[in-house]
PDB file of C-alpha atoms in Angstrom:
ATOM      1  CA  UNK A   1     -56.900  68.335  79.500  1.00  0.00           C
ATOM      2  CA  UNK A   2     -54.693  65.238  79.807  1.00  0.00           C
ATOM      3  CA  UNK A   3     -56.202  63.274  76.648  1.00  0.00           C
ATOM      4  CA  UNK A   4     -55.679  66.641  74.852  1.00  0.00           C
ATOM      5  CA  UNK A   5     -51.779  66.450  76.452  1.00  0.00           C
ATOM      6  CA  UNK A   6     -51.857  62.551  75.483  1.00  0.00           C
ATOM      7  CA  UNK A   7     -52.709  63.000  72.382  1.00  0.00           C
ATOM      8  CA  UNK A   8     -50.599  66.416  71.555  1.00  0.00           C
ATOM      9  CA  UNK A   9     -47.618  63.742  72.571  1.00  0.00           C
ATOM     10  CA  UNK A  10     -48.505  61.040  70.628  1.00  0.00           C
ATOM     11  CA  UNK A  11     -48.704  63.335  67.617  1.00  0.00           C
ATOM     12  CA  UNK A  12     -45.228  64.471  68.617  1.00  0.00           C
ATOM     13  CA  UNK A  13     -43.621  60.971  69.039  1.00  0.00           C
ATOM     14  CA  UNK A  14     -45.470  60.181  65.623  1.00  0.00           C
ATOM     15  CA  UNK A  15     -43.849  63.363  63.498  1.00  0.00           C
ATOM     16  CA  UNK A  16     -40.601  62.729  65.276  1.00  0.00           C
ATOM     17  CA  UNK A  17     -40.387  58.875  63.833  1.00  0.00           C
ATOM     18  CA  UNK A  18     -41.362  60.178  60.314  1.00  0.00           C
ATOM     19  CA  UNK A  19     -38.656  62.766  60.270  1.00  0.00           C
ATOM     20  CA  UNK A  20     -35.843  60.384  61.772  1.00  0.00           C
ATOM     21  CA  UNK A  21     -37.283  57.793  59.318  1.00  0.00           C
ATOM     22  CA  UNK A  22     -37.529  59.980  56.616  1.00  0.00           C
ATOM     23  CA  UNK A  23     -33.681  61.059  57.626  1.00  0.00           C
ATOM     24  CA  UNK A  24     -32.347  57.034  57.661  1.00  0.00           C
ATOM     25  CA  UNK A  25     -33.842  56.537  54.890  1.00  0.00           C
ATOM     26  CA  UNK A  26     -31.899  59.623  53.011  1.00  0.00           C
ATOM     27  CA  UNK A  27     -28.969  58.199  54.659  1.00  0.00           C
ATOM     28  CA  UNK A  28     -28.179  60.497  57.850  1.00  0.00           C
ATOM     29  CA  UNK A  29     -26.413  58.164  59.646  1.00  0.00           C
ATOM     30  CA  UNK A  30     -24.077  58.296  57.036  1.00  0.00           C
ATOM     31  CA  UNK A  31     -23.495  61.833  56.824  1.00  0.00           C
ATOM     32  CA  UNK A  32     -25.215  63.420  60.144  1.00  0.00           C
ATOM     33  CA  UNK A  33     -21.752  63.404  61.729  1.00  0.00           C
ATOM     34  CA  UNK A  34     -20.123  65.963  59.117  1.00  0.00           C
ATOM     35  CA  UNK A  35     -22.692  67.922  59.215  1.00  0.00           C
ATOM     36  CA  UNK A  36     -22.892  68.069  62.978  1.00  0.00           C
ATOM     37  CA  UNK A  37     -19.654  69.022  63.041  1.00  0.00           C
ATOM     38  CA  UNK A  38     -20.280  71.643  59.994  1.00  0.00           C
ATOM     39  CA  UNK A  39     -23.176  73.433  61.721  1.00  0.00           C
ATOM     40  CA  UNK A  40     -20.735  73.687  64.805  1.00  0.00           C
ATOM     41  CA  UNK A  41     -18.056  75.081  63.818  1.00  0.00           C
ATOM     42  CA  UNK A  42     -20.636  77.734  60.822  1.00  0.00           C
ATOM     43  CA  UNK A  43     -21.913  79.072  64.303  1.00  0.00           C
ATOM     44  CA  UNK A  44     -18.695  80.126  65.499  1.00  0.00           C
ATOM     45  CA  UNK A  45     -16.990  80.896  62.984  1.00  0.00           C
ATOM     46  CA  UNK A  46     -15.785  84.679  62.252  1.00  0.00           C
ATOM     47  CA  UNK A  47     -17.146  86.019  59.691  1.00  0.00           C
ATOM     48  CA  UNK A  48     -15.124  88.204  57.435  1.00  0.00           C
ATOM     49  CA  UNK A  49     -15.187  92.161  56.873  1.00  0.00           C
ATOM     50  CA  UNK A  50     -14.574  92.197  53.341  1.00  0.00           C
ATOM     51  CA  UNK A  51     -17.331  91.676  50.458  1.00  0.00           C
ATOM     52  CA  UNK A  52     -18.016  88.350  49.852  1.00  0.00           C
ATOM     53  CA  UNK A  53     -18.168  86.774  46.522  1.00  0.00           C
ATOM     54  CA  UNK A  54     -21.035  83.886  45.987  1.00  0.00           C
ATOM     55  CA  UNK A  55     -20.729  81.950  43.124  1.00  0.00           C
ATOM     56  CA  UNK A  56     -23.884  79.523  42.231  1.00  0.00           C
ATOM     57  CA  UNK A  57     -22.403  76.466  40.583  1.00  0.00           C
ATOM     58  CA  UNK A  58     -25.124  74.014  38.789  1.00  0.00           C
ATOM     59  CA  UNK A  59     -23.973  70.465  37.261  1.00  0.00           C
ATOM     60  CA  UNK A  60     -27.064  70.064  34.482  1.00  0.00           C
ATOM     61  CA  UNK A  61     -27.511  66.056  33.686  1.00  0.00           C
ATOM     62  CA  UNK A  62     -28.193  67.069  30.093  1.00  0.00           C
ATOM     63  CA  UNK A  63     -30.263  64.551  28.417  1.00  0.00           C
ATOM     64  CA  UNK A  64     -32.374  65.974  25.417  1.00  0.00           C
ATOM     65  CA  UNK A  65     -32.801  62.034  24.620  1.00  0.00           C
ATOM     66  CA  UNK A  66     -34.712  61.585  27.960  1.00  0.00           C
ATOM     67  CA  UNK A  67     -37.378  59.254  28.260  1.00  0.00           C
ATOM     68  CA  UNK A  68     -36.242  58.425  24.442  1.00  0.00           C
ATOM     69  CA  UNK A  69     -38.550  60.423  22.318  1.00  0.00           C
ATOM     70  CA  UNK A  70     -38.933  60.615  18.731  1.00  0.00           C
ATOM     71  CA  UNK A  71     -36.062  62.889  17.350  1.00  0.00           C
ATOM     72  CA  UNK A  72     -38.529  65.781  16.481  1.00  0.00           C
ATOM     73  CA  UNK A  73     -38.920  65.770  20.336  1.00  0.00           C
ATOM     74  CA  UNK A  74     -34.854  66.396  21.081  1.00  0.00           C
ATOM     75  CA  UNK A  75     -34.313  68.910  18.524  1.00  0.00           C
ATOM     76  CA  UNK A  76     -37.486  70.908  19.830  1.00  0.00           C
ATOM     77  CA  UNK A  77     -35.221  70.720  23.419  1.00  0.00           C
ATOM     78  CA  UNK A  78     -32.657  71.828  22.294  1.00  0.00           C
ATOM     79  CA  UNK A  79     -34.195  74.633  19.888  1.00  0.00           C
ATOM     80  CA  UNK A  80     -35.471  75.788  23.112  1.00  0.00           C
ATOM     81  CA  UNK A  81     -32.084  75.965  24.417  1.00  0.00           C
ATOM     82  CA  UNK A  82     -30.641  77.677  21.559  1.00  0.00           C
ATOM     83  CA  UNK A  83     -33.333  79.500  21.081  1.00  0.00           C
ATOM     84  CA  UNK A  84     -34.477  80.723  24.525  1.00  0.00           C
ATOM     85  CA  UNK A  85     -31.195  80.700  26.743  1.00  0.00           C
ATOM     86  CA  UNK A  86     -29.200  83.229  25.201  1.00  0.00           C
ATOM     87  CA  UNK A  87     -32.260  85.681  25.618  1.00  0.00           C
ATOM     88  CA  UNK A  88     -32.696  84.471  29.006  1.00  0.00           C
ATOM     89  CA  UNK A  89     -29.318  84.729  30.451  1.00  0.00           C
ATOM     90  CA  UNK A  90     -28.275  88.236  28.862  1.00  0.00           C
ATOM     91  CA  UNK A  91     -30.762  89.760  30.856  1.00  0.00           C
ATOM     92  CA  UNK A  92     -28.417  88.992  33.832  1.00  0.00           C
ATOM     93  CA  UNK A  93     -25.261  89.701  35.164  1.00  0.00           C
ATOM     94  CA  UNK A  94     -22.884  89.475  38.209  1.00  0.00           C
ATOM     95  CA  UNK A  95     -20.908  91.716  39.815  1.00  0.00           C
ATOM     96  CA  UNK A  96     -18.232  91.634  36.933  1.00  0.00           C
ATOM     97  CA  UNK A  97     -21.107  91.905  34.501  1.00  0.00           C
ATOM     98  CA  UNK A  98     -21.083  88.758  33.266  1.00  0.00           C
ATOM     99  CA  UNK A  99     -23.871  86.757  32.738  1.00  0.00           C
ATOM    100  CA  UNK A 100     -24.598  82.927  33.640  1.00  0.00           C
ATOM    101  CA  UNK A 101     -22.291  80.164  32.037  1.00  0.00           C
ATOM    102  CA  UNK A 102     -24.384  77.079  31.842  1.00  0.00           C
ATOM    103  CA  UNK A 103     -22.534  73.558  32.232  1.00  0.00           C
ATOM    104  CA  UNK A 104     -23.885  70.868  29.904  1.00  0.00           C
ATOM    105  CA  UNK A 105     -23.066  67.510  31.518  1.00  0.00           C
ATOM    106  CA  UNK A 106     -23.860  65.726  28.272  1.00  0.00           C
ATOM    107  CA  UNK A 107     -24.612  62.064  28.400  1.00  0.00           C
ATOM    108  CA  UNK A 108     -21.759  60.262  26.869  1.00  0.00           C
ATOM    109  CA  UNK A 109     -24.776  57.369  25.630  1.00  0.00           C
ATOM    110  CA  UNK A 110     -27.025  59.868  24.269  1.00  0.00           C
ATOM    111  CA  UNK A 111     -24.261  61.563  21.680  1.00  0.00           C
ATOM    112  CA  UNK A 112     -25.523  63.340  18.370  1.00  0.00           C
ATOM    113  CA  UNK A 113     -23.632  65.116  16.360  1.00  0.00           C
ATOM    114  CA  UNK A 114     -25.971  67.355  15.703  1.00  0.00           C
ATOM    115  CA  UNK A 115     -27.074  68.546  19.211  1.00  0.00           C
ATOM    116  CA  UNK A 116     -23.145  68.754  20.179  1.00  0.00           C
ATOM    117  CA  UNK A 117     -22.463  70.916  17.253  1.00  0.00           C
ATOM    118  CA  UNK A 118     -25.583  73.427  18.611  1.00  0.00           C
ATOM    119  CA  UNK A 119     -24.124  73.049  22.029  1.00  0.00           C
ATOM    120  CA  UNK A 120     -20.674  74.063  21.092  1.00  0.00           C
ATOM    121  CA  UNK A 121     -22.248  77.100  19.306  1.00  0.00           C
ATOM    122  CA  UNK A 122     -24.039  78.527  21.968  1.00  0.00           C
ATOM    123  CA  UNK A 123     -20.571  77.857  23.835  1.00  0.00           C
ATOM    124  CA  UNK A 124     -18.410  79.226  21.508  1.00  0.00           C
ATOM    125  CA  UNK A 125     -20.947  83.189  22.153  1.00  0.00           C
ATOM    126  CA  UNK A 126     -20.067  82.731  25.805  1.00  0.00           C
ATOM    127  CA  UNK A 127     -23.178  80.786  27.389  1.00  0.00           C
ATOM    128  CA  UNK A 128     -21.526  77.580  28.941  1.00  0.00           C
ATOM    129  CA  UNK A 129     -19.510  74.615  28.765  1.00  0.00           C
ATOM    130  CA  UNK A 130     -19.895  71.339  27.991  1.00  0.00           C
ATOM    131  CA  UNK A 131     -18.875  68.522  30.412  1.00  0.00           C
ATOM    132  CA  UNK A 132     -19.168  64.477  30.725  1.00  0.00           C
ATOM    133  CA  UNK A 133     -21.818  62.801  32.052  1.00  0.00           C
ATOM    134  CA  UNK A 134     -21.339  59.080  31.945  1.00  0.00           C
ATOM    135  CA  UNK A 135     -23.750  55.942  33.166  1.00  0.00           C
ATOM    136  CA  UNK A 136     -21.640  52.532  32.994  1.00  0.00           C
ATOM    137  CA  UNK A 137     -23.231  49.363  34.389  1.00  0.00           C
ATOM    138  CA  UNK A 138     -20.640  46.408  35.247  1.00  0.00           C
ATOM    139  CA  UNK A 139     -17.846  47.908  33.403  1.00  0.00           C
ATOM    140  CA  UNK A 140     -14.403  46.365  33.699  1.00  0.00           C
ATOM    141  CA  UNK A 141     -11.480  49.064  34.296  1.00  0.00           C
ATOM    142  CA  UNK A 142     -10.376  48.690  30.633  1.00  0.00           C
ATOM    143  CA  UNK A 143     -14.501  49.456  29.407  1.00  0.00           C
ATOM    144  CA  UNK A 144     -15.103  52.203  31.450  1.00  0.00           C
ATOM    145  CA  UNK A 145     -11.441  54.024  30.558  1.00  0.00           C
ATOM    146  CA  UNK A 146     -12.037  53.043  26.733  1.00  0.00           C
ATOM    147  CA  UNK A 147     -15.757  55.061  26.875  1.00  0.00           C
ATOM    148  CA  UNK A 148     -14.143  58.283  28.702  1.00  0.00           C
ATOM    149  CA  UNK A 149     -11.743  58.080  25.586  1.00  0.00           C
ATOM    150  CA  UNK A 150     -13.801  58.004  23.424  1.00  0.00           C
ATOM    151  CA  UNK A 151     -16.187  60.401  24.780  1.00  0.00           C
ATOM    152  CA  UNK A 152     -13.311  63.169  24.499  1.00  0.00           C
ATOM    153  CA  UNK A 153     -12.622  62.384  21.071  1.00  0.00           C
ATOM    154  CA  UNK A 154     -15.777  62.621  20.011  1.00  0.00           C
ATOM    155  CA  UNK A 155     -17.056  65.846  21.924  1.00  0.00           C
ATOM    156  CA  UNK A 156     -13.489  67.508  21.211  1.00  0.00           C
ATOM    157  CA  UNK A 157     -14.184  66.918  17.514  1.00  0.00           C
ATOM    158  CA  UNK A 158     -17.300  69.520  18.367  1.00  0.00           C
ATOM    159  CA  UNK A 159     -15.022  71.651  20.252  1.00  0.00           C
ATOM    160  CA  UNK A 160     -16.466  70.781  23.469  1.00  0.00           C
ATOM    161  CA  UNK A 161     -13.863  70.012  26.616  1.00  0.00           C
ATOM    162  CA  UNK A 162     -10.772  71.980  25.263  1.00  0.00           C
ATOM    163  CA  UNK A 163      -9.007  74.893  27.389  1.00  0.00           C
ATOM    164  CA  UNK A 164      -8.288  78.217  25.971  1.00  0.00           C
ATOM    165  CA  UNK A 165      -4.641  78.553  26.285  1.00  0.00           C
ATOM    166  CA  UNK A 166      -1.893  78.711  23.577  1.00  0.00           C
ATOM    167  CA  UNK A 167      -1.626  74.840  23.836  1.00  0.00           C
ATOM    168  CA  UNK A 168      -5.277  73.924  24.192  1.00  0.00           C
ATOM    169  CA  UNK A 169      -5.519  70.395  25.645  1.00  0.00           C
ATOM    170  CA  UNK A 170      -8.194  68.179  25.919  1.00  0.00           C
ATOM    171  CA  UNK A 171      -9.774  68.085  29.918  1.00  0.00           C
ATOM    172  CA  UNK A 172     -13.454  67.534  31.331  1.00  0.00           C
ATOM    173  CA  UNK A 173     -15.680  67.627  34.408  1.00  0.00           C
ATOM    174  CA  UNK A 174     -17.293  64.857  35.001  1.00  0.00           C
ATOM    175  CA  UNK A 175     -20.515  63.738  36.944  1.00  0.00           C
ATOM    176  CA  UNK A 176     -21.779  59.787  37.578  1.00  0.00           C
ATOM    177  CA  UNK A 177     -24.743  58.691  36.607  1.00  0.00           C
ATOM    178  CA  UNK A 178     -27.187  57.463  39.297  1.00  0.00           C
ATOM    179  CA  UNK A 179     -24.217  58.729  41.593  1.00  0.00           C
ATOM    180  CA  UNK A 180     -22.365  55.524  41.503  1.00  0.00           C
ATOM    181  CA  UNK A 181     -18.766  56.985  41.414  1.00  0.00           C
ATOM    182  CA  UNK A 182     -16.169  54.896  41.730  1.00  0.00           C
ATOM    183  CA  UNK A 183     -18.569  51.248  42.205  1.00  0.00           C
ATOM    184  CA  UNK A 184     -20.705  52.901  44.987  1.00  0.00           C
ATOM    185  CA  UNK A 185     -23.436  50.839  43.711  1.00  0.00           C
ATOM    186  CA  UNK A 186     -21.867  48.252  41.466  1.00  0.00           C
ATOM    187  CA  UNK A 187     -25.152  47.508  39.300  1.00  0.00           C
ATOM    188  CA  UNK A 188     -24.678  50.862  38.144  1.00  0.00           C
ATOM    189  CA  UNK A 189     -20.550  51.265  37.645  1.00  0.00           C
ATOM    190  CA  UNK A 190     -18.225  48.244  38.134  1.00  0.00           C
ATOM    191  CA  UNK A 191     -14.534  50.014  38.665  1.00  0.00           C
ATOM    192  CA  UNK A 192     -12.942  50.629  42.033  1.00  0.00           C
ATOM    193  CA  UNK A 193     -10.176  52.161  40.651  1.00  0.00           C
ATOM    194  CA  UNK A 194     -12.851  54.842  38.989  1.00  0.00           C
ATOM    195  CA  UNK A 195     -10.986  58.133  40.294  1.00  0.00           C
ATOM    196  CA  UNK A 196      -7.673  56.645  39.110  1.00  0.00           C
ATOM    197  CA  UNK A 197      -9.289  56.182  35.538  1.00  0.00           C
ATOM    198  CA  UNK A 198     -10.686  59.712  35.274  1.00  0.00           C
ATOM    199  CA  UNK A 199      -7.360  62.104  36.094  1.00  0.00           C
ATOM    200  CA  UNK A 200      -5.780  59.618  33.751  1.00  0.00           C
ATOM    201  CA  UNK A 201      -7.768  60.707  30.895  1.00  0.00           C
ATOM    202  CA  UNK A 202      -8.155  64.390  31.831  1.00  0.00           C
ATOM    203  CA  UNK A 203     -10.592  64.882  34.250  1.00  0.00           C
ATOM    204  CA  UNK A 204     -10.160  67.790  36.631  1.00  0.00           C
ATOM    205  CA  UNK A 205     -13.042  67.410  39.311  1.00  0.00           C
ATOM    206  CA  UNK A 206     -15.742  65.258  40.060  1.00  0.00           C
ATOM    207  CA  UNK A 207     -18.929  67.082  40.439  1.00  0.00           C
ATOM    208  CA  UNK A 208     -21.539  64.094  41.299  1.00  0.00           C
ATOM    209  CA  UNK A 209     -22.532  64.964  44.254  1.00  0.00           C
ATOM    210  CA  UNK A 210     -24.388  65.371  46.635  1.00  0.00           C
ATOM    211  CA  UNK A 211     -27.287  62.785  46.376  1.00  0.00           C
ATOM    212  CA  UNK A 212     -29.805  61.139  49.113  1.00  0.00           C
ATOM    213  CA  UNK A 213     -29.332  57.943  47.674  1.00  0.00           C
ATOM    214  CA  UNK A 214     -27.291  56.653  51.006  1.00  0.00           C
ATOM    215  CA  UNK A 215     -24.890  54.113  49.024  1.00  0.00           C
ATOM    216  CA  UNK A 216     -23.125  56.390  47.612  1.00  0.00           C
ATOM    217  CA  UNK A 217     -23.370  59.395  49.624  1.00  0.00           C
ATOM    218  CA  UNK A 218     -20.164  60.263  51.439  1.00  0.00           C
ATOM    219  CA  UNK A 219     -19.752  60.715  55.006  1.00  0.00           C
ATOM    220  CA  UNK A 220     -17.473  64.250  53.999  1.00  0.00           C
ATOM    221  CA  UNK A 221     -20.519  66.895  52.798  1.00  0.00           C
ATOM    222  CA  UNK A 222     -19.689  70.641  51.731  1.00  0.00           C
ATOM    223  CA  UNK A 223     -16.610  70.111  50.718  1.00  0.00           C
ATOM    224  CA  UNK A 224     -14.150  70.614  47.831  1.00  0.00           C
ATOM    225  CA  UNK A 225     -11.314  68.084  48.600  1.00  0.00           C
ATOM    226  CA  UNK A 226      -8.674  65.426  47.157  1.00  0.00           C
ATOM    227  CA  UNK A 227      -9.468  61.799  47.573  1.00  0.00           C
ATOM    228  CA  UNK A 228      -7.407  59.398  46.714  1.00  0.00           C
ATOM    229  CA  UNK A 229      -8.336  55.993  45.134  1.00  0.00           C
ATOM    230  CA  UNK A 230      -7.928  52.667  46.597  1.00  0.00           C
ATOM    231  CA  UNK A 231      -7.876  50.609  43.635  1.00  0.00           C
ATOM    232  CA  UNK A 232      -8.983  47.100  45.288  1.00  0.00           C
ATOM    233  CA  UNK A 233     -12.273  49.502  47.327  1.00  0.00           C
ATOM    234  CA  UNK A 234     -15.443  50.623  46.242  1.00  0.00           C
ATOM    235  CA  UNK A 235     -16.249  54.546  47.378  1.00  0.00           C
ATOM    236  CA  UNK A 236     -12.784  55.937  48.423  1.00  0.00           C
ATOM    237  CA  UNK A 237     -14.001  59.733  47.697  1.00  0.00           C
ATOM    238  CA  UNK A 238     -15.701  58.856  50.907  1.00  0.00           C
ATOM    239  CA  UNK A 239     -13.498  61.289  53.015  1.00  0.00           C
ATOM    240  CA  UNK A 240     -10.270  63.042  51.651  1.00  0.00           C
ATOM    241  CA  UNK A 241      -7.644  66.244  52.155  1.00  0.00           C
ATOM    242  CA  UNK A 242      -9.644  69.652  51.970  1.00  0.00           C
ATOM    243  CA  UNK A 243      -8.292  72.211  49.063  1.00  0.00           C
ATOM    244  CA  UNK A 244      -7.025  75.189  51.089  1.00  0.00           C
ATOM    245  CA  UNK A 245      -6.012  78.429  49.142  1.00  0.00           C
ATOM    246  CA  UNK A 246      -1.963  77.722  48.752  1.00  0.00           C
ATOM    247  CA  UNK A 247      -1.884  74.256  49.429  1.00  0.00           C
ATOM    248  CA  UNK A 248      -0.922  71.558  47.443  1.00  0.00           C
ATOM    249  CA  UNK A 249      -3.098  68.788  44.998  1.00  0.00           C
ATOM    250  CA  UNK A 250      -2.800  66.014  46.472  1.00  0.00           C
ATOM    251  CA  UNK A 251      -4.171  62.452  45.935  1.00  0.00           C
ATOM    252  CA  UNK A 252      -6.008  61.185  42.733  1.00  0.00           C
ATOM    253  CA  UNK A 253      -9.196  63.393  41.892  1.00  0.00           C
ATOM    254  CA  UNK A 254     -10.707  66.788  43.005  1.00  0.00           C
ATOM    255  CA  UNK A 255     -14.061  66.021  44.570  1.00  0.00           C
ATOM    256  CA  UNK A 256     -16.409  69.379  44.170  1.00  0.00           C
ATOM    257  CA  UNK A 257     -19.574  69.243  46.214  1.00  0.00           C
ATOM    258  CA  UNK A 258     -22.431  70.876  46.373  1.00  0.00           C
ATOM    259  CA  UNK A 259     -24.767  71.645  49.199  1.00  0.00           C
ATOM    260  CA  UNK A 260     -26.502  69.175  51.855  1.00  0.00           C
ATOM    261  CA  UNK A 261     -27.979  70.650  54.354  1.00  0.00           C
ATOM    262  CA  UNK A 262     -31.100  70.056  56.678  1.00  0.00           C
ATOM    263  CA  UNK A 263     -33.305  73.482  55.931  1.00  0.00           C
ATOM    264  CA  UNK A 264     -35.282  74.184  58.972  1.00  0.00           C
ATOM    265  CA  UNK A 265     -37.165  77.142  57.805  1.00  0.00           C
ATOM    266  CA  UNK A 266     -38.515  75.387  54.923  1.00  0.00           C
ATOM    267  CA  UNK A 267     -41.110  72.840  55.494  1.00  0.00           C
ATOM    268  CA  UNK A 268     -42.770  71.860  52.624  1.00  0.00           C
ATOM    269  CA  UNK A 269     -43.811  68.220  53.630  1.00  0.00           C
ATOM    270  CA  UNK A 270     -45.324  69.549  56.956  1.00  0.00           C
ATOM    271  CA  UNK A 271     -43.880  66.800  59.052  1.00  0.00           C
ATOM    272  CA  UNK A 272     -40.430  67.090  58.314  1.00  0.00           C
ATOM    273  CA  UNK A 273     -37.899  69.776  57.545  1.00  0.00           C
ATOM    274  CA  UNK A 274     -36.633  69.771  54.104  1.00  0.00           C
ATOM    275  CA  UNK A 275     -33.823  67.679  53.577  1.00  0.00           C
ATOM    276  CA  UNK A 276     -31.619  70.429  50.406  1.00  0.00           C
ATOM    277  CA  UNK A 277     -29.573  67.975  48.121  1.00  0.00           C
ATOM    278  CA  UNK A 278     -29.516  71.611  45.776  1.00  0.00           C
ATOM    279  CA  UNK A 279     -31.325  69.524  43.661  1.00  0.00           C
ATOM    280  CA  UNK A 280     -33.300  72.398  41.010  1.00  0.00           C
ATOM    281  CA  UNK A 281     -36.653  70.665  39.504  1.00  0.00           C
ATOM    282  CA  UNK A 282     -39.723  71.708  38.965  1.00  0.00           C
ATOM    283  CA  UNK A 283     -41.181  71.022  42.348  1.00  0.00           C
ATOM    284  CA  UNK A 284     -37.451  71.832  44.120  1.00  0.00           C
ATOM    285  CA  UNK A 285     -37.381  75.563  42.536  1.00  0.00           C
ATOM    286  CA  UNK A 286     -34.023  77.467  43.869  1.00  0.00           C
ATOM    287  CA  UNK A 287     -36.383  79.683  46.512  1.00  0.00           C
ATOM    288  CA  UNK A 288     -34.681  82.241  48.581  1.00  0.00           C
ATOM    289  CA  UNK A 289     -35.523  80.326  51.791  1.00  0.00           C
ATOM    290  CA  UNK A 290     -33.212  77.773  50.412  1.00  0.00           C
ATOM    291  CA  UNK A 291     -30.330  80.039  50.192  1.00  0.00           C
ATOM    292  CA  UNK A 292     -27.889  79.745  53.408  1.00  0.00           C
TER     293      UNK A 292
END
């Protein structure tokens, strides 16, 4: 009976240093804090008596040149989406009766005409909009501001990233690729002053995160919040001022998260609970046990 105890606690100790490894390593002790705090105050907070409206927000890294495949290969993507989406997403609607709007984060370095032009089409029948979706490596302030230029005048010329308002203006979400905002990782951006760079050329929220790469995670999770950019530091949308219905914008860029959470009903590793980045892939499908 006490080997079977010894042994029941070594197994213990053992799946307890995979999980806190497995936790450091998607950079907890960067974030664990927060989300201490978050799962806190969730508990006791009052919840209200009127309907609730969810809204499921998804920031697609749209790359039909992924992998970089012959050209028959990318216009066969993005028949499918053409194709196939519209029939998919009429078949549902919300509680206003509308049906899903997809977001296109298209990458800035994979632009064809020709796929933009089908994009702005399926846009243009009420399926989506099309967004930025830039990967910079080393850029100098001057580089990186002269590519989001460019990147609006050459999606706007498809009539992607243009409000519908009697003066239509030019204006963009924007995600980082490999999550480097604002030099996070500087093999993979360059610019500390990244968040001044995008409201200056339109940008109205930042929508890169969250990720369990730990360098460029922020400590704040589950947030939508200002930060405000200190031009001479890498990673100042690291914490920032909450948006509160009636407040004021404040500081440089809106940062919109999504979810990070610790799931502990779901545990599809065995060992470890799942660690929900609301990462959607084909072995990360949006399950209802994932939904809070």
């Amino acid at each position: 009976m006490n080997y079977i105890l010894l042994i029941l606690g070594i197994l213990l100790i053992v799946m307890i240093g995979i999980w806190i490894y497995k936790l450091m390593e998607k950079g907890i002790h960067v974030w664990g804090k927060e989300y201490i705090k978050g799962a806190i105050s969730n508990r006791f907070r009052k919840r209200p008596q009127q309907t609730v409206h969810i809204m499921f927000m998804f920031t697609d890294h749209f790359e039909p040149m992924w992998k970089k495949p012959p050209i028959e290969i990318e216009r066969q993507r993005m028949n499918d989406w053409v194709e196939k989406y519209p029939v998919l997403a009429s078949k549902h609607q919300d509680s206003d009766g509308r049906h899903p709007q997809h977001s296109w984060f298209y990458h800035f370095h994979g632009y064809r005409p020709e796929h933009l032009q089908r994009l702005s089409c399926l846009c243009f029948s009420g399926f989506g909009e099309i967004e930025v979706h830039l990967h910079h490596n080393y850029d100098t302030s001057a580089e990186c501001e002269e590519k989001l230029n460019k990147c609006k005048e050459l999606f706007s010329q498809h009539g992607g990233l243009i409000t519908c308002e009697k003066a239509p203006k030019v204006t963009y979400g924007f995600i980082h690729g490999m999550f480097a905002l604002d030099n996070s990782n500087p093999k993979h951006c360059g610019v500390n002053d990244e968040l001044q760079i995008l409201r200056r050329t339109g940008c109205y929220a930042d929508f890169t995160f969250p990720t369990s790469l730990k360098a460029c995670q922020s400590a704040k999770i589950n947030s939508i919040y200002y930060a405000t950019d200190d031009p001479k530091k890498p990673k100042s949308y690291n914490t920032g001022i909450d948006v509160e219905k009636g407040g004021k914008e404040t500081g440089d860029l809106m940062i919109i998260q999504g979810s990070l959470s610790i799931n502990w009903r779901f545990w599809p590793r065995f060992f470890y609970p799942y660690l929900d980045t609301g990462i959607i892939t084909h072995d990360s499908l949006p399950v209802k046990e994932r939904v809070d």
